[in-house]
Amino acid sequence: MTLRKAVAYAALAAGLLAAGTVSAQDPIAARKDGFKAAKEAMGMIKKTLDDGGDLAVVKTSADKLADVATKAGGLFPAGSDKGDTKAKPAIWSNMDDFKAKNAAFAAESAKLSQIAAAGDAAATKKQFGAVAGTCKACHDSYRSE
């Protein structure tokens, strides 16, 4: 493993560990930490694919995305729509749709991990597009810019 890859793995792991240590008493902070880790993982995947890099990096990052997605569903309790958040109130009035979009993010991220593990770069790039599409679908409906 190159030093660059080791540093990338360490940065992603640190972000997810930080997300996991935020108290459930502060769901807004936990959401921010989790989605920051997801953004970093997406960036790592894009860079790796653009550079023709090691698909093991994509798999690891996709696993992190799936983990964030799995945890994110429980980080939008009633009353957590107030404060320093980009979450739109529509989340709480359309919770079933929001959870479905989050479940799609988790499923497509897990699928990306499996495809990357199989070593097919073209299929991995295509699946990365599907994951990005789940992000966009949720952000378009439920995230303020």
Coordinates of N, CA and C in Angstrom, one line a residue:
M1 N 0.9 -1.2 0.0 CA 0.0 0.0 0.0 C 0.9 1.2 0.0
T2 N 0.5 2.2 -0.9 CA 1.3 3.4 -0.9 C 1.0 4.3 0.3
L3 N 1.9 5.2 0.5 CA 1.7 6.2 1.6 C 0.4 7.0 1.3
R4 N 0.2 7.4 0.1 CA -0.9 8.2 -0.3 C -2.2 7.4 0.0
K5 N -2.3 6.1 -0.3 CA -3.5 5.3 0.0 C -3.7 5.2 1.5
A6 N -2.6 5.0 2.2 CA -2.7 4.8 3.7 C -3.2 6.1 4.3
V7 N -2.8 7.3 3.8 CA -3.3 8.5 4.4 C -4.7 8.7 4.0
A8 N -5.1 8.3 2.8 CA -6.5 8.5 2.4 C -7.4 7.6 3.3
Y9 N -7.0 6.3 3.5 CA -7.8 5.4 4.4 C -7.9 6.0 5.8
A10 N -6.8 6.5 6.3 CA -6.8 7.1 7.7 C -7.7 8.3 7.8
A11 N -7.7 9.1 6.8 CA -8.6 10.3 6.8 C -10.1 9.9 6.8
L12 N -10.4 8.9 5.9 CA -11.8 8.5 5.9 C -12.2 7.8 7.2
A13 N -11.3 7.0 7.7 CA -11.6 6.3 9.0 C -11.8 7.3 10.1
A14 N -11.0 8.3 10.1 CA -11.1 9.4 11.2 C -12.4 10.1 11.1
G15 N -12.8 10.4 9.9 CA -14.1 11.1 9.7 C -15.2 10.3 10.1
L16 N -15.2 9.0 9.8 CA -16.3 8.1 10.3 C -16.3 7.9 11.8
L17 N -15.1 7.8 12.3 CA -15.0 7.6 13.8 C -15.6 8.9 14.5
A18 N -15.2 10.0 14.0 CA -15.8 11.2 14.5 C -17.3 11.3 14.4
A19 N -17.8 10.8 13.3 CA -19.3 10.8 13.2 C -19.9 9.9 14.2
G20 N -19.2 8.8 14.5 CA -19.8 7.8 15.4 C -19.7 8.2 16.9
T21 N -18.8 9.2 17.2 CA -18.7 9.6 18.6 C -19.5 10.8 19.0
V22 N -20.2 11.4 18.0 CA -21.1 12.5 18.3 C -22.3 11.9 19.1
S23 N -22.6 12.6 20.1 CA -23.7 12.1 21.0 C -25.0 12.1 20.2
A24 N -25.9 11.1 20.5 CA -27.2 11.0 20.0 C -28.0 12.2 20.5
Q25 N -27.6 12.9 21.5 CA -28.3 14.1 22.0 C -28.2 15.2 21.0
D26 N -27.3 15.2 20.0 CA -27.2 16.2 19.1 C -27.2 15.6 17.7
P27 N -28.4 15.3 17.2 CA -28.5 14.7 15.9 C -28.0 15.6 14.7
I28 N -28.1 16.9 14.9 CA -27.7 17.8 13.8 C -26.2 17.7 13.7
A29 N -25.4 17.7 14.8 CA -24.0 17.5 14.7 C -23.6 16.1 14.1
A30 N -24.4 15.1 14.5 CA -24.1 13.8 14.0 C -24.3 13.7 12.5
R31 N -25.4 14.3 12.1 CA -25.7 14.3 10.6 C -24.6 15.0 9.9
K32 N -24.2 16.2 10.4 CA -23.1 16.9 9.7 C -21.8 16.1 9.6
D33 N -21.5 15.5 10.7 CA -20.2 14.7 10.7 C -20.3 13.5 9.7
G34 N -21.5 12.8 9.7 CA -21.7 11.7 8.9 C -21.7 12.1 7.4
F35 N -22.4 13.2 7.1 CA -22.4 13.6 5.7 C -21.1 14.2 5.2
K36 N -20.4 14.8 6.1 CA -19.0 15.2 5.8 C -18.1 14.0 5.4
A37 N -18.2 13.0 6.2 CA -17.5 11.8 5.9 C -17.9 11.2 4.5
A38 N -19.2 11.2 4.2 CA -19.8 10.7 3.0 C -19.2 11.6 1.8
K39 N -19.2 12.9 2.0 CA -18.6 13.8 0.9 C -17.2 13.4 0.7
E40 N -16.4 13.2 1.7 CA -15.0 12.9 1.6 C -14.8 11.5 0.9
A41 N -15.7 10.6 1.2 CA -15.6 9.3 0.5 C -16.0 9.4 -0.9
M42 N -17.0 10.2 -1.2 CA -17.4 10.4 -2.6 C -16.2 11.0 -3.4
G43 N -15.6 12.0 -2.8 CA -14.4 12.6 -3.4 C -13.3 11.6 -3.7
M44 N -13.0 10.8 -2.7 CA -12.0 9.8 -2.9 C -12.3 8.8 -4.0
I45 N -13.6 8.4 -4.1 CA -14.0 7.5 -5.1 C -13.8 8.2 -6.5
K46 N -14.3 9.4 -6.6 CA -14.2 10.1 -7.9 C -12.7 10.2 -8.3
K47 N -11.9 10.6 -7.4 CA -10.5 10.8 -7.7 C -9.9 9.5 -8.1
T48 N -10.2 8.4 -7.4 CA -9.6 7.1 -7.7 C -10.0 6.7 -9.1
L49 N -11.3 6.8 -9.4 CA -11.8 6.4 -10.7 C -11.2 7.3 -11.8
D50 N -11.2 8.6 -11.6 CA -10.6 9.5 -12.6 C -9.1 9.1 -12.9
D51 N -8.4 8.7 -11.8 CA -7.0 8.5 -12.0 C -6.7 7.0 -12.4
G52 N -7.8 6.2 -12.6 CA -7.5 4.8 -12.9 C -6.9 4.0 -11.7
G53 N -7.2 4.5 -10.5 CA -6.6 3.9 -9.3 C -7.1 2.5 -8.9
D54 N -6.7 2.1 -7.7 CA -7.0 0.8 -7.2 C -8.5 0.8 -6.7
L55 N -9.2 -0.2 -7.3 CA -10.6 -0.3 -6.9 C -10.8 -0.7 -5.5
A56 N -9.8 -1.2 -4.8 CA -9.9 -1.5 -3.4 C -10.2 -0.2 -2.6
V57 N -9.6 0.9 -3.1 CA -9.9 2.2 -2.4 C -11.4 2.6 -2.6
V58 N -11.9 2.3 -3.8 CA -13.3 2.5 -4.1 C -14.2 1.7 -3.2
K59 N -13.8 0.4 -3.0 CA -14.6 -0.5 -2.2 C -14.6 0.0 -0.7
T60 N -13.5 0.4 -0.2 CA -13.4 0.8 1.2 C -14.3 2.1 1.3
S61 N -14.2 3.0 0.4 CA -15.0 4.3 0.5 C -16.4 4.0 0.3
A62 N -16.8 3.0 -0.6 CA -18.2 2.7 -0.7 C -18.8 2.1 0.5
D63 N -18.0 1.3 1.2 CA -18.4 0.7 2.5 C -18.7 1.8 3.5
K64 N -17.8 2.8 3.5 CA -18.0 4.0 4.4 C -19.3 4.7 4.1
L65 N -19.6 4.8 2.8 CA -20.9 5.5 2.3 C -22.1 4.7 2.9
A66 N -22.0 3.4 2.7 CA -23.1 2.5 3.1 C -23.3 2.6 4.6
D67 N -22.2 2.7 5.4 CA -22.3 2.9 6.8 C -22.9 4.2 7.2
V68 N -22.5 5.3 6.5 CA -23.1 6.6 6.8 C -24.6 6.5 6.5
A69 N -25.0 6.0 5.4 CA -26.4 5.9 5.0 C -27.2 5.1 6.0
T70 N -26.7 4.0 6.5 CA -27.4 3.2 7.4 C -27.6 4.0 8.7
K71 N -26.6 4.7 9.2 CA -26.8 5.5 10.4 C -27.6 6.7 10.2
A72 N -27.6 7.3 9.0 CA -28.3 8.6 8.8 C -29.8 8.5 9.0
G73 N -30.4 7.4 8.6 CA -31.8 7.3 8.8 C -32.4 7.6 10.2
G74 N -31.6 7.3 11.2 CA -32.0 7.6 12.5 C -31.6 8.9 13.1
L75 N -31.0 9.8 12.3 CA -30.5 11.1 12.8 C -31.4 12.2 12.4
F76 N -32.7 12.0 12.2 CA -33.6 13.0 11.8 C -34.9 12.9 12.7
P77 N -34.7 12.9 14.0 CA -35.9 12.8 14.9 C -36.7 14.0 14.9
A78 N -37.9 13.9 15.3 CA -38.8 15.1 15.4 C -38.1 16.2 16.3
G79 N -38.2 17.4 15.8 CA -37.6 18.5 16.5 C -36.2 18.8 16.1
S80 N -35.6 18.0 15.3 CA -34.2 18.3 14.9 C -34.1 19.0 13.6
D81 N -35.3 19.7 13.2 CA -35.3 20.5 12.0 C -35.0 22.0 12.4
K82 N -34.8 22.3 13.6 CA -34.4 23.6 14.0 C -33.0 23.7 14.4
G83 N -32.3 24.8 14.1 CA -30.9 25.0 14.4 C -30.1 25.2 13.2
D84 N -28.8 25.0 13.3 CA -27.9 25.1 12.3 C -27.8 23.9 11.4
T85 N -28.8 23.8 10.5 CA -29.0 22.6 9.7 C -29.4 23.0 8.3
K86 N -29.0 22.3 7.3 CA -29.5 22.5 5.9 C -30.6 21.6 5.6
A87 N -31.1 20.8 6.5 CA -32.2 19.9 6.3 C -33.5 20.7 6.2
K88 N -34.2 20.5 5.1 CA -35.5 21.2 4.8 C -36.6 20.6 5.7
P89 N -37.5 21.4 6.1 CA -38.7 20.9 6.9 C -39.4 19.8 6.1
A90 N -39.3 19.7 4.8 CA -40.0 18.7 4.1 C -39.6 17.3 4.5
I91 N -38.4 17.1 5.1 CA -38.0 15.8 5.5 C -39.1 15.2 6.5
W92 N -39.5 16.0 7.5 CA -40.4 15.6 8.5 C -41.8 15.5 8.1
S93 N -42.2 16.2 7.0 CA -43.5 16.0 6.5 C -43.6 14.9 5.4
N94 N -42.5 14.5 4.9 CA -42.4 13.4 3.9 C -41.4 12.3 4.4
M95 N -41.5 11.9 5.6 CA -40.5 11.0 6.2 C -40.4 9.7 5.4
D96 N -41.5 9.2 5.0 CA -41.4 7.9 4.3 C -40.6 8.0 3.0
D97 N -40.8 9.1 2.2 CA -40.1 9.3 1.0 C -38.6 9.6 1.3
F98 N -38.4 10.3 2.4 CA -37.0 10.6 2.8 C -36.3 9.3 3.1
K99 N -36.9 8.5 3.9 CA -36.3 7.2 4.3 C -36.1 6.3 3.1
A100 N -37.0 6.3 2.1 CA -36.8 5.5 0.9 C -35.6 6.0 0.1
K101 N -35.4 7.3 0.1 CA -34.3 7.9 -0.6 C -33.0 7.5 0.1
N102 N -33.0 7.6 1.4 CA -31.8 7.2 2.2 C -31.5 5.7 2.0
A103 N -32.6 4.9 2.0 CA -32.4 3.4 1.8 C -31.8 3.2 0.4
A104 N -32.2 3.9 -0.6 CA -31.6 3.8 -2.0 C -30.1 4.1 -1.9
F105 N -29.8 5.2 -1.2 CA -28.4 5.6 -1.0 C -27.6 4.4 -0.4
A106 N -28.1 3.8 0.6 CA -27.4 2.7 1.3 C -27.3 1.5 0.3
A107 N -28.3 1.2 -0.3 CA -28.3 0.0 -1.2 C -27.4 0.2 -2.4
E108 N -27.4 1.4 -3.0 CA -26.5 1.6 -4.2 C -25.1 1.7 -3.7
S109 N -24.8 2.2 -2.5 CA -23.4 2.3 -2.0 C -22.9 0.8 -1.7
A110 N -23.8 0.0 -1.2 CA -23.4 -1.4 -1.0 C -23.1 -2.1 -2.3
K111 N -23.9 -1.8 -3.3 CA -23.7 -2.4 -4.6 C -22.4 -1.9 -5.2
L112 N -22.1 -0.6 -5.0 CA -20.8 -0.1 -5.5 C -19.7 -0.9 -4.9
S113 N -19.8 -1.1 -3.6 CA -18.7 -1.9 -2.9 C -18.5 -3.3 -3.6
Q114 N -19.6 -3.9 -3.8 CA -19.5 -5.3 -4.4 C -18.9 -5.3 -5.8
I115 N -19.4 -4.3 -6.6 CA -18.9 -4.2 -8.0 C -17.4 -3.8 -8.0
A116 N -17.0 -2.9 -7.1 CA -15.6 -2.5 -7.1 C -14.7 -3.8 -6.6
A117 N -15.3 -4.5 -5.7 CA -14.5 -5.7 -5.2 C -14.3 -6.7 -6.3
A118 N -15.3 -6.8 -7.3 CA -15.2 -7.7 -8.4 C -14.1 -7.2 -9.4
G119 N -13.7 -6.0 -9.3 CA -12.6 -5.5 -10.2 C -12.9 -5.0 -11.5
D120 N -14.2 -4.7 -11.8 CA -14.6 -4.2 -13.1 C -14.7 -2.7 -13.1
A121 N -13.7 -2.0 -13.6 CA -13.6 -0.6 -13.5 C -14.8 0.1 -14.3
A122 N -15.2 -0.4 -15.4 CA -16.3 0.3 -16.2 C -17.6 0.2 -15.4
A123 N -17.9 -1.0 -14.9 CA -19.1 -1.2 -14.1 C -19.0 -0.4 -12.8
T124 N -17.9 -0.3 -12.2 CA -17.7 0.5 -11.0 C -18.0 2.0 -11.3
K125 N -17.5 2.5 -12.4 CA -17.8 3.9 -12.8 C -19.3 4.1 -13.0
K126 N -19.9 3.2 -13.6 CA -21.3 3.3 -13.9 C -22.1 3.3 -12.6
Q127 N -21.7 2.4 -11.7 CA -22.4 2.3 -10.4 C -22.1 3.6 -9.5
F128 N -21.0 4.1 -9.6 CA -20.7 5.4 -8.9 C -21.7 6.5 -9.4
G129 N -22.0 6.5 -10.6 CA -23.0 7.4 -11.1 C -24.4 7.2 -10.5
A130 N -24.7 5.9 -10.3 CA -26.0 5.6 -9.6 C -26.0 6.1 -8.2
V131 N -24.9 5.9 -7.5 CA -24.8 6.4 -6.1 C -24.9 7.9 -6.1
A132 N -24.2 8.6 -7.0 CA -24.3 10.0 -7.0 C -25.7 10.5 -7.3
G133 N -26.4 9.7 -8.1 CA -27.8 10.0 -8.4 C -28.7 9.9 -7.2
T134 N -28.4 9.0 -6.3 CA -29.2 8.9 -5.0 C -28.9 10.1 -4.1
C135 N -27.7 10.6 -4.2 CA -27.4 11.8 -3.4 C -28.2 13.0 -3.9
K136 N -28.1 13.2 -5.3 CA -28.8 14.3 -5.9 C -30.3 14.2 -5.7
A137 N -30.9 13.1 -5.8 CA -32.3 12.9 -5.5 C -32.7 13.4 -4.2
C138 N -32.0 13.1 -3.2 CA -32.3 13.5 -1.8 C -32.0 15.0 -1.6
H139 N -30.8 15.4 -2.1 CA -30.5 16.8 -1.9 C -31.5 17.7 -2.6
D140 N -31.9 17.4 -3.8 CA -32.9 18.2 -4.5 C -34.2 18.4 -3.7
S141 N -34.6 17.4 -3.0 CA -35.8 17.5 -2.3 C -35.7 17.9 -0.9
Y142 N -34.6 17.6 -0.2 CA -34.5 17.7 1.2 C -33.3 18.5 1.8
R143 N -32.5 19.1 1.0 CA -31.3 19.9 1.5 C -31.3 21.3 0.9
S144 N -31.2 22.2 1.9 CA -31.1 23.6 1.5 C -29.6 23.9 1.2
E145 N -29.4 24.7 0.2 CA -28.0 25.0 -0.2 C -27.4 26.2 0.6

